Tab-separated table of C-alpha atoms in Angstrom:
chain	number	residue	atom	x	y	z
A	1	MET	CA	0.000	0.000	0.000
A	2	MET	CA	1.350	3.413	-0.985
A	3	THR	CA	1.454	6.334	1.399
A	4	HIS	CA	-0.293	9.473	0.198
A	5	PHE	CA	0.633	12.996	1.317
A	6	ILE	CA	-0.943	16.457	1.143
A	7	GLN	CA	-0.255	19.921	2.550
A	8	LYS	CA	-1.729	20.651	5.954
A	9	GLY	CA	-4.198	23.504	6.175
A	10	ASN	CA	-2.257	25.347	8.879
A	11	VAL	CA	0.386	26.839	6.603
A	12	GLU	CA	1.004	29.983	4.610
A	13	ALA	CA	3.460	29.833	1.705
A	14	THR	CA	4.976	32.376	-0.630
A	15	GLU	CA	7.639	32.336	-3.326
A	16	LEU	CA	10.392	34.948	-3.161
A	17	ASP	CA	13.298	35.072	-5.617
A	18	GLY	CA	12.993	31.405	-6.578
A	19	GLU	CA	12.738	30.156	-2.995
A	20	TRP	CA	9.662	29.195	-1.029
A	21	ILE	CA	9.004	30.430	2.504
A	22	ILE	CA	6.468	28.336	4.435
A	23	LEU	CA	5.017	29.468	7.750
A	24	ASN	CA	3.426	26.886	10.026
A	25	THR	CA	0.787	28.998	11.772
A	26	GLU	CA	0.237	26.468	14.573
A	27	GLN	CA	3.873	25.917	15.536
A	28	TYR	CA	5.122	29.378	14.515
A	29	THR	CA	7.960	27.941	12.445
A	30	ILE	CA	9.376	29.010	9.111
A	31	THR	CA	10.720	26.580	6.525
A	32	LYS	CA	12.654	27.675	3.448
A	33	LEU	CA	12.682	25.546	0.275
A	34	ASN	CA	14.741	25.824	-2.896
A	35	GLY	CA	13.171	25.695	-6.348
A	36	VAL	CA	12.960	21.890	-6.478
A	37	GLY	CA	11.437	21.762	-3.002
A	38	GLY	CA	9.043	24.511	-4.042
A	39	LEU	CA	7.879	22.485	-7.027
A	40	CYS	CA	7.226	19.506	-4.762
A	41	TRP	CA	5.446	21.787	-2.303
A	42	SER	CA	3.167	23.178	-5.001
A	43	LEU	CA	2.357	19.641	-6.196
A	44	LEU	CA	1.459	18.692	-2.618
A	45	ASN	CA	-1.508	21.024	-2.889
A	46	GLU	CA	-3.138	17.829	-4.179
A	47	VAL	CA	-2.641	14.288	-2.880
A	48	GLN	CA	0.724	12.863	-3.992
A	49	THR	CA	2.841	9.754	-3.455
A	50	VAL	CA	6.604	9.355	-3.534
A	51	ASP	CA	6.244	7.922	-7.038
A	52	THR	CA	4.076	10.741	-8.409
A	53	LEU	CA	6.466	13.371	-7.049
A	54	THR	CA	9.487	11.473	-8.397
A	55	ASN	CA	7.922	11.199	-11.848
A	56	SER	CA	7.086	14.920	-11.836
A	57	LEU	CA	10.683	15.858	-11.002
A	58	VAL	CA	12.122	13.530	-13.630
A	59	GLU	CA	9.806	15.050	-16.223
A	60	GLU	CA	10.289	18.679	-15.167
A	61	TYR	CA	14.064	18.642	-14.882
A	62	LYS	CA	14.946	15.876	-17.352
A	63	ALA	CA	16.966	14.547	-14.426
A	64	VAL	CA	20.378	13.044	-14.999
A	65	GLN	CA	20.312	11.306	-11.625
A	66	THR	CA	18.861	7.856	-11.446
A	67	LYS	CA	15.175	7.677	-10.675
A	68	GLU	CA	15.997	5.614	-7.565
A	69	HIS	CA	18.270	8.388	-6.249
A	70	ILE	CA	15.543	10.989	-6.812
A	71	LYS	CA	13.023	8.730	-5.081
A	72	GLN	CA	15.295	8.477	-2.025
A	73	ASP	CA	15.636	12.277	-1.947
A	74	ILE	CA	11.841	12.655	-2.154
A	75	GLU	CA	11.339	10.193	0.701
A	76	GLU	CA	13.743	12.196	2.879
A	77	PHE	CA	12.093	15.482	1.837
A	78	LEU	CA	8.616	14.182	2.725
A	79	SER	CA	9.888	12.885	6.048
A	80	ASN	CA	11.306	16.327	6.855
A	81	LEU	CA	8.069	18.092	5.870
A	82	THR	CA	6.097	15.659	8.024
A	83	GLN	CA	8.383	16.304	11.007
A	84	CYS	CA	7.933	20.058	10.496
A	85	GLY	CA	4.149	19.598	10.573
A	86	LEU	CA	3.686	20.903	7.012
A	87	ILE	CA	2.189	17.811	5.352
A	88	GLU	CA	0.112	14.893	6.508
A	89	HIS	CA	-0.673	11.341	5.488
A	90	VAL	CA	-3.940	10.744	3.656
A	91	ASN	CA	-5.697	7.398	3.748
A	92	ARG	CA	-6.538	6.112	0.293
A	93	PRO	CA	-7.956	2.717	-0.599
């Protein structure tokens, strides 16, 4: 069974000079993302999986890294966003 993720509703996000600034309004924390992280963040406006995010990055950036390497990076990224309280797991059948 795949894990699905989506942005939590308790955040405000804005893009400034190619970077994303995300404010968690419950925990009063600020998280800064680069352009790649910002793309993933914008995609997380809708339910995503590690695989859907990986495929989007491969397509967008015509990645030279192996897909498996990108997938590992996405897994770590999602883990960090979860720990920061910015995304949550969604139950899907």
